[in-house]
Amino acid sequence: MALSFTTQLDSAYFTSEIPDVNISTTSTYVDFAIGRLSHDRFDGFSVIFSSRYYAVNGVVSILDIHTILENYLQVQQICAADFCFFVESPTESLRHDMTIVFCKSIPQGLSASEMVERHFLTSVYQRFITPDAKVPLYYYLPFREEFNTPGFYRTVTYTYRIIILLENGQTQTVTAYTRARSSGWGVMSFNISLSTVISLVGSSHGKFSVVSFSVSIGDRRTTFFVDRRHSQRQFYFRNAFYAWELAIIPASQKSKVESDSSMALCGDTFIPYDIQHTRTFEVQTASLLLSHARWFEQLVTSPEIRIRDIAGTAVEDLPQILIVDYDYEIDDAPGAVNAFRFTWKYADKRSYINLSYITAGVFSEQFTPQFL
């Protein structure tokens, strides 16, 4: 065959692992293109990059493909998609299809094909959830030709294993199932909330409280532990796979305000002008598990972080923040204590305040003055 890939290509890649591609050809040049697959039409794809390459000693080398795909996925704000490498010479053509998962880091212990087939798009599989939180879970449904028929749906089954604490102090495990129809493929997401889990248990168990629960979709599994403490900080952030995650962290927070201004002397009076106020927040976490500490590193280095300060608000409507300083050490010794200290501020120049509606109870609520 006069035109061929000399680089061994797989069916799925993390962006950080995409190799440089070598092509063997007897032609003077080849046209190389990267296309995003359009499964709704036969063998169709939309070109996101194309260029002509000239051969040297019968070989064409294409470098830094990962940069093109990382930039494309970030601009499109998607975690993963199906692509193809399309090569064409004056007499022949060549094509290779693959799934690309965004990840600038180099994953260890897990391949991209295993990630899309059997894992959620996260690196931590045990985390906290609060009674009022909605935690997004992202996963990838690979394309299957049999689901490409109009009117044909695939059924996605969600399996819940819920541990509840009964009124008599005993624990019990409840298994529940929900099903949803999906007519597509690619990146899927759904929100996990404690209220949904409680409704799955029902009222036949009397009074109970949920201790923890696990969610499974096929081979994908993750576990949530219910955290009812008040000393928490909650942040939505883009993780290593550019998927939204909610980090619920036991931590204390200090607020600091710094002011800067210029002074003008008018007679005997100094008048400040060009006054700038900067509010920053210093967060000190409690001790973290090793897996959470490694996961939390994705938060402080994330390209987009939003603070969850108003319950029930969509992620896109929450204030965006910037982490301006952080300090941490991760110790993998048995029983080691891992903690983070970081400072953040609002991305907007103007700071935010939370306003709430006045309720009727404001006239009857107990007010406790300080220093009595």
PDB file of C-alpha atoms in Angstrom, residues 27-292:
ATOM      1  CA  SER A  27       3.500  10.923  -3.350  1.00  0.00           C
ATOM      2  CA  THR A  28       5.227  14.270  -3.101  1.00  0.00           C
ATOM      3  CA  TYR A  29       2.679  15.579  -0.588  1.00  0.00           C
ATOM      4  CA  VAL A  30      -0.427  14.620   1.399  1.00  0.00           C
ATOM      5  CA  ASP A  31      -3.376  16.644   2.677  1.00  0.00           C
ATOM      6  CA  PHE A  32      -3.976  15.953   6.360  1.00  0.00           C
ATOM      7  CA  ALA A  33      -7.198  16.889   8.169  1.00  0.00           C
ATOM      8  CA  ILE A  34      -8.675  16.431  11.619  1.00  0.00           C
ATOM      9  CA  GLY A  35     -12.446  16.110  11.580  1.00  0.00           C
ATOM     10  CA  ARG A  36     -15.082  15.829  14.254  1.00  0.00           C
ATOM     11  CA  LEU A  37     -17.327  12.907  13.415  1.00  0.00           C
ATOM     12  CA  SER A  38     -20.978  13.519  12.612  1.00  0.00           C
ATOM     13  CA  HIS A  39     -22.657  10.188  13.267  1.00  0.00           C
ATOM     14  CA  ASP A  40     -25.998  11.525  12.073  1.00  0.00           C
ATOM     15  CA  ARG A  41     -24.798  11.203   8.503  1.00  0.00           C
ATOM     16  CA  PHE A  42     -22.944   8.324   6.889  1.00  0.00           C
ATOM     17  CA  ASP A  43     -19.146   8.604   7.302  1.00  0.00           C
ATOM     18  CA  GLY A  44     -19.518  12.360   7.734  1.00  0.00           C
ATOM     19  CA  PHE A  45     -17.199  14.707   9.619  1.00  0.00           C
ATOM     20  CA  SER A  46     -16.656  18.445   9.924  1.00  0.00           C
ATOM     21  CA  VAL A  47     -13.066  19.591   9.454  1.00  0.00           C
ATOM     22  CA  ILE A  48     -11.522  21.509  12.376  1.00  0.00           C
ATOM     23  CA  PHE A  49      -7.949  21.543  11.006  1.00  0.00           C
ATOM     24  CA  SER A  50      -6.372  20.880   7.620  1.00  0.00           C
ATOM     25  CA  SER A  51      -2.997  21.459   6.021  1.00  0.00           C
ATOM     26  CA  ARG A  52      -0.763  20.180   3.221  1.00  0.00           C
ATOM     27  CA  TYR A  53       2.436  18.383   4.196  1.00  0.00           C
ATOM     28  CA  TYR A  54       5.345  17.521   1.900  1.00  0.00           C
ATOM     29  CA  ALA A  55       7.139  14.214   2.278  1.00  0.00           C
ATOM     30  CA  VAL A  56      10.811  13.822   3.184  1.00  0.00           C
ATOM     31  CA  ASN A  57      12.237  10.484   2.056  1.00  0.00           C
ATOM     32  CA  GLY A  58       8.707   9.151   1.662  1.00  0.00           C
ATOM     33  CA  VAL A  59       7.589  10.087   5.206  1.00  0.00           C
ATOM     34  CA  VAL A  60       5.283  12.863   6.468  1.00  0.00           C
ATOM     35  CA  SER A  61       5.476  13.744  10.179  1.00  0.00           C
ATOM     36  CA  ILE A  62       2.652  15.660  11.882  1.00  0.00           C
ATOM     37  CA  LEU A  63       3.543  17.032  15.320  1.00  0.00           C
ATOM     38  CA  ASP A  64       1.703  18.590  18.284  1.00  0.00           C
ATOM     39  CA  ILE A  65      -1.743  17.305  17.333  1.00  0.00           C
ATOM     40  CA  HIS A  66      -2.717  17.337  21.011  1.00  0.00           C
ATOM     41  CA  THR A  67      -2.541  21.149  21.099  1.00  0.00           C
ATOM     42  CA  ILE A  68      -5.124  21.476  18.317  1.00  0.00           C
ATOM     43  CA  LEU A  69      -7.574  19.101  19.969  1.00  0.00           C
ATOM     44  CA  GLU A  70      -7.145  20.536  23.479  1.00  0.00           C
ATOM     45  CA  ASN A  71      -7.845  24.047  22.204  1.00  0.00           C
ATOM     46  CA  TYR A  72     -10.865  22.856  20.226  1.00  0.00           C
ATOM     47  CA  LEU A  73     -12.407  20.980  23.182  1.00  0.00           C
ATOM     48  CA  GLN A  74     -11.882  23.942  25.508  1.00  0.00           C
ATOM     49  CA  VAL A  75     -13.439  26.420  23.083  1.00  0.00           C
ATOM     50  CA  GLN A  76     -16.404  24.086  22.541  1.00  0.00           C
ATOM     51  CA  GLN A  77     -16.557  23.428  26.310  1.00  0.00           C
ATOM     52  CA  ILE A  78     -16.896  19.682  25.929  1.00  0.00           C
ATOM     53  CA  CYS A  79     -15.038  16.887  27.707  1.00  0.00           C
ATOM     54  CA  ALA A  80     -14.743  14.386  24.881  1.00  0.00           C
ATOM     55  CA  ALA A  81     -15.835  13.717  21.307  1.00  0.00           C
ATOM     56  CA  ASP A  82     -15.247  11.407  18.346  1.00  0.00           C
ATOM     57  CA  PHE A  83     -12.695  12.533  15.758  1.00  0.00           C
ATOM     58  CA  CYS A  84     -10.926  11.183  12.713  1.00  0.00           C
ATOM     59  CA  PHE A  85      -7.541  11.666  11.054  1.00  0.00           C
ATOM     60  CA  PHE A  86      -8.101  11.922   7.296  1.00  0.00           C
ATOM     61  CA  VAL A  87      -5.162  11.714   4.886  1.00  0.00           C
ATOM     62  CA  GLU A  88      -5.428  12.186   1.135  1.00  0.00           C
ATOM     63  CA  SER A  89      -2.818  11.966  -1.605  1.00  0.00           C
ATOM     64  CA  PRO A  90      -3.407  12.623  -5.324  1.00  0.00           C
ATOM     65  CA  THR A  91      -4.278   8.941  -5.781  1.00  0.00           C
ATOM     66  CA  GLU A  92      -5.339   7.506  -2.379  1.00  0.00           C
ATOM     67  CA  SER A  93      -7.025   8.344   0.907  1.00  0.00           C
ATOM     68  CA  LEU A  94      -6.672   7.051   4.451  1.00  0.00           C
ATOM     69  CA  ARG A  95      -8.745   7.480   7.613  1.00  0.00           C
ATOM     70  CA  HIS A  96      -8.619   6.538  11.301  1.00  0.00           C
ATOM     71  CA  ASP A  97     -11.487   7.148  13.760  1.00  0.00           C
ATOM     72  CA  MET A  98     -10.998   7.573  17.518  1.00  0.00           C
ATOM     73  CA  THR A  99     -12.491   9.012  20.702  1.00  0.00           C
ATOM     74  CA  ILE A 100     -10.562  11.892  22.285  1.00  0.00           C
ATOM     75  CA  VAL A 101     -10.909  12.721  26.007  1.00  0.00           C
ATOM     76  CA  PHE A 102      -9.647  16.066  27.274  1.00  0.00           C
ATOM     77  CA  CYS A 103      -6.820  15.711  29.816  1.00  0.00           C
ATOM     78  CA  LYS A 104      -3.693  17.865  29.843  1.00  0.00           C
ATOM     79  CA  SER A 105      -2.131  15.720  32.564  1.00  0.00           C
ATOM     80  CA  ILE A 106      -0.738  12.269  31.822  1.00  0.00           C
ATOM     81  CA  PRO A 107      -3.092   9.692  33.417  1.00  0.00           C
ATOM     82  CA  GLN A 108      -1.510   6.685  35.090  1.00  0.00           C
ATOM     83  CA  GLY A 109      -3.136   3.301  35.509  1.00  0.00           C
ATOM     84  CA  LEU A 110      -6.128   3.897  33.261  1.00  0.00           C
ATOM     85  CA  SER A 111      -6.413   4.072  29.477  1.00  0.00           C
ATOM     86  CA  ALA A 112      -8.753   6.393  27.592  1.00  0.00           C
ATOM     87  CA  SER A 113     -10.751   3.442  26.233  1.00  0.00           C
ATOM     88  CA  GLU A 114     -11.355   2.194  29.807  1.00  0.00           C
ATOM     89  CA  MET A 115     -12.385   5.702  30.867  1.00  0.00           C
ATOM     90  CA  VAL A 116     -15.089   6.061  28.211  1.00  0.00           C
ATOM     91  CA  GLU A 117     -16.368   2.501  28.612  1.00  0.00           C
ATOM     92  CA  ARG A 118     -16.366   1.980  32.380  1.00  0.00           C
ATOM     93  CA  HIS A 119     -15.717   5.183  34.341  1.00  0.00           C
ATOM     94  CA  PHE A 120     -17.197   8.540  35.178  1.00  0.00           C
ATOM     95  CA  LEU A 121     -15.193  11.535  33.993  1.00  0.00           C
ATOM     96  CA  THR A 122     -13.577  12.094  37.376  1.00  0.00           C
ATOM     97  CA  SER A 123     -10.486  10.929  39.247  1.00  0.00           C
ATOM     98  CA  VAL A 124     -12.159  10.474  42.656  1.00  0.00           C
ATOM     99  CA  TYR A 125     -14.836   7.907  43.400  1.00  0.00           C
ATOM    100  CA  GLN A 126     -15.676   8.766  47.017  1.00  0.00           C
ATOM    101  CA  ARG A 127     -16.769  12.248  48.039  1.00  0.00           C
ATOM    102  CA  PHE A 128     -19.140  14.279  50.210  1.00  0.00           C
ATOM    103  CA  ILE A 129     -22.602  15.588  49.426  1.00  0.00           C
ATOM    104  CA  THR A 130     -24.690  18.029  51.478  1.00  0.00           C
ATOM    105  CA  PRO A 131     -28.497  17.944  51.900  1.00  0.00           C
ATOM    106  CA  ASP A 132     -29.010  20.913  49.542  1.00  0.00           C
ATOM    107  CA  ALA A 133     -26.315  20.195  46.944  1.00  0.00           C
ATOM    108  CA  LYS A 134     -26.646  18.990  43.372  1.00  0.00           C
ATOM    109  CA  VAL A 135     -23.497  17.178  42.293  1.00  0.00           C
ATOM    110  CA  PRO A 136     -22.979  16.826  38.519  1.00  0.00           C
ATOM    111  CA  LEU A 137     -21.782  13.480  37.182  1.00  0.00           C
ATOM    112  CA  TYR A 138     -20.403  13.200  33.651  1.00  0.00           C
ATOM    113  CA  TYR A 139     -19.817  10.056  31.640  1.00  0.00           C
ATOM    114  CA  TYR A 140     -19.324   9.054  28.020  1.00  0.00           C
ATOM    115  CA  LEU A 141     -21.655   6.859  25.965  1.00  0.00           C
ATOM    116  CA  PRO A 142     -19.670   5.423  23.046  1.00  0.00           C
ATOM    117  CA  PHE A 143     -21.303   5.450  19.626  1.00  0.00           C
ATOM    118  CA  ARG A 144     -22.979   2.239  18.528  1.00  0.00           C
ATOM    119  CA  GLU A 145     -24.178   1.759  14.965  1.00  0.00           C
ATOM    120  CA  GLU A 146     -27.338  -0.033  16.100  1.00  0.00           C
ATOM    121  CA  PHE A 147     -28.476   3.121  17.938  1.00  0.00           C
ATOM    122  CA  ASN A 148     -28.151   5.237  14.802  1.00  0.00           C
ATOM    123  CA  THR A 149     -31.641   4.322  13.573  1.00  0.00           C
ATOM    124  CA  PRO A 150     -34.267   7.088  13.766  1.00  0.00           C
ATOM    125  CA  GLY A 151     -36.644   6.516  16.653  1.00  0.00           C
ATOM    126  CA  PHE A 152     -34.364   4.002  18.357  1.00  0.00           C
ATOM    127  CA  TYR A 153     -33.419   4.723  21.985  1.00  0.00           C
ATOM    128  CA  ARG A 154     -30.975   3.127  24.352  1.00  0.00           C
ATOM    129  CA  THR A 155     -31.983   2.658  27.989  1.00  0.00           C
ATOM    130  CA  VAL A 156     -29.576   3.855  30.671  1.00  0.00           C
ATOM    131  CA  THR A 157     -30.090   2.193  34.071  1.00  0.00           C
ATOM    132  CA  TYR A 158     -29.024   3.986  37.259  1.00  0.00           C
ATOM    133  CA  THR A 159     -28.484   1.644  40.207  1.00  0.00           C
ATOM    134  CA  TYR A 160     -28.492   3.112  43.732  1.00  0.00           C
ATOM    135  CA  ARG A 161     -27.253   1.295  46.842  1.00  0.00           C
ATOM    136  CA  ILE A 162     -28.355   3.456  49.757  1.00  0.00           C
ATOM    137  CA  ILE A 163     -27.297   2.991  53.388  1.00  0.00           C
ATOM    138  CA  ILE A 164     -29.863   4.481  55.769  1.00  0.00           C
ATOM    139  CA  LEU A 165     -29.843   4.969  59.541  1.00  0.00           C
ATOM    140  CA  LEU A 166     -33.156   3.916  61.098  1.00  0.00           C
ATOM    141  CA  GLU A 167     -34.796   5.462  64.142  1.00  0.00           C
ATOM    142  CA  ASN A 168     -33.744   2.485  66.295  1.00  0.00           C
ATOM    143  CA  GLY A 169     -30.070   3.121  65.499  1.00  0.00           C
ATOM    144  CA  GLN A 170     -29.634   0.239  63.042  1.00  0.00           C
ATOM    145  CA  THR A 171     -28.452   0.616  59.461  1.00  0.00           C
ATOM    146  CA  GLN A 172     -30.036  -0.920  56.398  1.00  0.00           C
ATOM    147  CA  THR A 173     -29.047  -1.092  52.736  1.00  0.00           C
ATOM    148  CA  VAL A 174     -31.685  -0.254  50.126  1.00  0.00           C
ATOM    149  CA  THR A 175     -31.250  -0.938  46.399  1.00  0.00           C
ATOM    150  CA  ALA A 176     -33.205   1.172  43.922  1.00  0.00           C
ATOM    151  CA  TYR A 177     -33.261   1.540  40.145  1.00  0.00           C
ATOM    152  CA  THR A 178     -34.195   4.345  37.796  1.00  0.00           C
ATOM    153  CA  ARG A 179     -34.123   4.250  34.021  1.00  0.00           C
ATOM    154  CA  ALA A 180     -33.795   6.940  31.384  1.00  0.00           C
ATOM    155  CA  ARG A 181     -33.900   6.895  27.598  1.00  0.00           C
ATOM    156  CA  SER A 182     -31.049   8.306  25.573  1.00  0.00           C
ATOM    157  CA  SER A 183     -31.266   8.923  21.847  1.00  0.00           C
ATOM    158  CA  GLY A 184     -27.678  10.121  21.511  1.00  0.00           C
ATOM    159  CA  TRP A 185     -24.102   9.356  22.423  1.00  0.00           C
ATOM    160  CA  GLY A 186     -21.050  11.211  23.588  1.00  0.00           C
ATOM    161  CA  VAL A 187     -20.800  13.109  26.879  1.00  0.00           C
ATOM    162  CA  MET A 188     -23.811  12.655  29.162  1.00  0.00           C
ATOM    163  CA  SER A 189     -24.492  14.257  32.535  1.00  0.00           C
ATOM    164  CA  PHE A 190     -27.016  14.140  35.334  1.00  0.00           C
ATOM    165  CA  ASN A 191     -27.279  15.735  38.774  1.00  0.00           C
ATOM    166  CA  ILE A 192     -27.179  13.767  42.014  1.00  0.00           C
ATOM    167  CA  SER A 193     -29.054  15.186  45.017  1.00  0.00           C
ATOM    168  CA  LEU A 194     -29.931  13.851  48.436  1.00  0.00           C
ATOM    169  CA  SER A 195     -33.635  14.654  47.974  1.00  0.00           C
ATOM    170  CA  THR A 196     -33.740  12.348  44.927  1.00  0.00           C
ATOM    171  CA  VAL A 197     -32.102   9.535  46.881  1.00  0.00           C
ATOM    172  CA  ILE A 198     -34.523   9.957  49.808  1.00  0.00           C
ATOM    173  CA  SER A 199     -37.490   9.719  47.433  1.00  0.00           C
ATOM    174  CA  LEU A 200     -36.094   6.434  46.075  1.00  0.00           C
ATOM    175  CA  VAL A 201     -36.069   4.925  49.569  1.00  0.00           C
ATOM    176  CA  GLY A 202     -39.732   5.773  50.121  1.00  0.00           C
ATOM    177  CA  SER A 203     -41.705   5.892  53.358  1.00  0.00           C
ATOM    178  CA  SER A 204     -41.965   2.168  54.122  1.00  0.00           C
ATOM    179  CA  HIS A 205     -38.893   2.302  56.404  1.00  0.00           C
ATOM    180  CA  GLY A 206     -40.365   4.848  58.808  1.00  0.00           C
ATOM    181  CA  LYS A 207     -38.111   7.658  59.976  1.00  0.00           C
ATOM    182  CA  PHE A 208     -34.580   7.405  58.629  1.00  0.00           C
ATOM    183  CA  SER A 209     -31.601   9.453  57.537  1.00  0.00           C
ATOM    184  CA  VAL A 210     -29.284   8.654  54.638  1.00  0.00           C
ATOM    185  CA  VAL A 211     -25.694   7.913  55.665  1.00  0.00           C
ATOM    186  CA  SER A 212     -24.184   7.220  52.237  1.00  0.00           C
ATOM    187  CA  PHE A 213     -25.120   5.919  48.815  1.00  0.00           C
ATOM    188  CA  SER A 214     -23.493   4.602  45.649  1.00  0.00           C
ATOM    189  CA  VAL A 215     -24.527   5.219  42.052  1.00  0.00           C
ATOM    190  CA  SER A 216     -23.768   2.799  39.210  1.00  0.00           C
ATOM    191  CA  ILE A 217     -24.248   3.023  35.460  1.00  0.00           C
ATOM    192  CA  GLY A 218     -23.014  -0.237  34.022  1.00  0.00           C
ATOM    193  CA  ASP A 219     -19.446  -0.630  35.304  1.00  0.00           C
ATOM    194  CA  ARG A 220     -19.272   3.023  36.366  1.00  0.00           C
ATOM    195  CA  ARG A 221     -19.521   3.486  40.134  1.00  0.00           C
ATOM    196  CA  THR A 222     -19.120   6.323  42.615  1.00  0.00           C
ATOM    197  CA  THR A 223     -19.979   6.758  46.317  1.00  0.00           C
ATOM    198  CA  PHE A 224     -21.269   9.762  48.267  1.00  0.00           C
ATOM    199  CA  PHE A 225     -21.132  10.314  52.023  1.00  0.00           C
ATOM    200  CA  VAL A 226     -23.686  12.732  53.458  1.00  0.00           C
ATOM    201  CA  ASP A 227     -22.042  15.677  55.240  1.00  0.00           C
ATOM    202  CA  ARG A 228     -24.314  17.768  57.462  1.00  0.00           C
ATOM    203  CA  ARG A 229     -21.589  19.940  59.006  1.00  0.00           C
ATOM    204  CA  HIS A 230     -21.818  23.718  58.696  1.00  0.00           C
ATOM    205  CA  SER A 231     -18.054  24.317  58.347  1.00  0.00           C
ATOM    206  CA  GLN A 232     -17.939  23.692  54.610  1.00  0.00           C
ATOM    207  CA  ARG A 233     -16.820  25.481  51.486  1.00  0.00           C
ATOM    208  CA  GLN A 234     -18.311  24.446  48.155  1.00  0.00           C
ATOM    209  CA  PHE A 235     -16.747  25.100  44.763  1.00  0.00           C
ATOM    210  CA  TYR A 236     -17.741  24.073  41.262  1.00  0.00           C
ATOM    211  CA  PHE A 237     -14.676  23.650  39.069  1.00  0.00           C
ATOM    212  CA  ARG A 238     -13.536  22.205  35.764  1.00  0.00           C
ATOM    213  CA  ASN A 239     -11.603  19.060  36.593  1.00  0.00           C
ATOM    214  CA  ALA A 240      -8.735  17.445  34.693  1.00  0.00           C
ATOM    215  CA  PHE A 241     -11.203  16.198  32.049  1.00  0.00           C
ATOM    216  CA  TYR A 242     -12.849  19.650  31.707  1.00  0.00           C
ATOM    217  CA  ALA A 243     -16.022  18.332  33.329  1.00  0.00           C
ATOM    218  CA  TRP A 244     -17.819  20.224  36.091  1.00  0.00           C
ATOM    219  CA  GLU A 245     -17.402  18.859  39.616  1.00  0.00           C
ATOM    220  CA  LEU A 246     -18.563  20.052  43.021  1.00  0.00           C
ATOM    221  CA  ALA A 247     -15.951  19.984  45.768  1.00  0.00           C
ATOM    222  CA  ILE A 248     -17.448  20.064  49.279  1.00  0.00           C
ATOM    223  CA  ILE A 249     -14.602  20.669  51.688  1.00  0.00           C
ATOM    224  CA  PRO A 250     -14.549  20.995  55.488  1.00  0.00           C
ATOM    225  CA  ALA A 251     -12.689  24.281  55.925  1.00  0.00           C
ATOM    226  CA  SER A 252     -12.544  27.602  57.740  1.00  0.00           C
ATOM    227  CA  GLN A 253     -12.434  30.913  55.893  1.00  0.00           C
ATOM    228  CA  LYS A 254     -11.157  34.402  56.709  1.00  0.00           C
ATOM    229  CA  SER A 255     -12.128  37.529  54.797  1.00  0.00           C
ATOM    230  CA  LYS A 256      -9.593  40.308  54.264  1.00  0.00           C
ATOM    231  CA  VAL A 257     -10.109  43.757  52.748  1.00  0.00           C
ATOM    232  CA  GLU A 258      -7.223  45.865  51.451  1.00  0.00           C
ATOM    233  CA  SER A 259      -7.638  49.458  50.303  1.00  0.00           C
ATOM    234  CA  ASP A 260      -5.351  51.497  48.097  1.00  0.00           C
ATOM    235  CA  SER A 261      -5.739  55.122  47.062  1.00  0.00           C
ATOM    236  CA  SER A 262      -3.867  58.206  45.917  1.00  0.00           C
ATOM    237  CA  MET A 263      -3.827  61.423  47.915  1.00  0.00           C
ATOM    238  CA  ALA A 264      -4.230  65.021  46.759  1.00  0.00           C
ATOM    239  CA  LEU A 265      -3.323  67.939  48.992  1.00  0.00           C
ATOM    240  CA  CYS A 266      -5.837  70.758  48.782  1.00  0.00           C
ATOM    241  CA  GLY A 267      -4.647  73.554  51.074  1.00  0.00           C
ATOM    242  CA  ASP A 268      -4.250  71.898  54.459  1.00  0.00           C
ATOM    243  CA  THR A 269      -6.473  68.906  53.672  1.00  0.00           C
ATOM    244  CA  PHE A 270      -5.584  65.573  52.107  1.00  0.00           C
ATOM    245  CA  ILE A 271      -8.309  64.238  49.820  1.00  0.00           C
ATOM    246  CA  PRO A 272      -8.186  60.573  48.732  1.00  0.00           C
ATOM    247  CA  TYR A 273      -9.006  59.673  45.138  1.00  0.00           C
ATOM    248  CA  ASP A 274      -8.774  56.630  42.869  1.00  0.00           C
ATOM    249  CA  ILE A 275      -9.780  54.459  45.826  1.00  0.00           C
ATOM    250  CA  GLN A 276      -9.522  50.703  45.205  1.00  0.00           C
ATOM    251  CA  HIS A 277     -10.807  48.015  47.588  1.00  0.00           C
ATOM    252  CA  THR A 278      -9.683  44.404  47.192  1.00  0.00           C
ATOM    253  CA  ARG A 279     -11.415  41.644  49.114  1.00  0.00           C
ATOM    254  CA  THR A 280      -9.708  38.265  49.397  1.00  0.00           C
ATOM    255  CA  PHE A 281     -10.689  35.097  51.236  1.00  0.00           C
ATOM    256  CA  GLU A 282      -8.206  32.755  52.886  1.00  0.00           C
ATOM    257  CA  VAL A 283      -9.342  29.148  53.226  1.00  0.00           C
ATOM    258  CA  GLN A 284      -7.749  26.551  55.479  1.00  0.00           C
ATOM    259  CA  THR A 285      -9.013  23.014  54.941  1.00  0.00           C
ATOM    260  CA  ALA A 286      -9.308  20.323  57.561  1.00  0.00           C
ATOM    261  CA  SER A 287      -7.309  17.124  57.123  1.00  0.00           C
ATOM    262  CA  LEU A 288      -7.997  15.407  53.808  1.00  0.00           C
ATOM    263  CA  LEU A 289      -7.681  11.846  52.608  1.00  0.00           C
ATOM    264  CA  LEU A 290      -4.859  11.215  50.162  1.00  0.00           C
ATOM    265  CA  SER A 291      -7.272  10.658  47.260  1.00  0.00           C
ATOM    266  CA  HIS A 292      -9.118  13.893  48.074  1.00  0.00           C
TER     267      HIS A 292
END
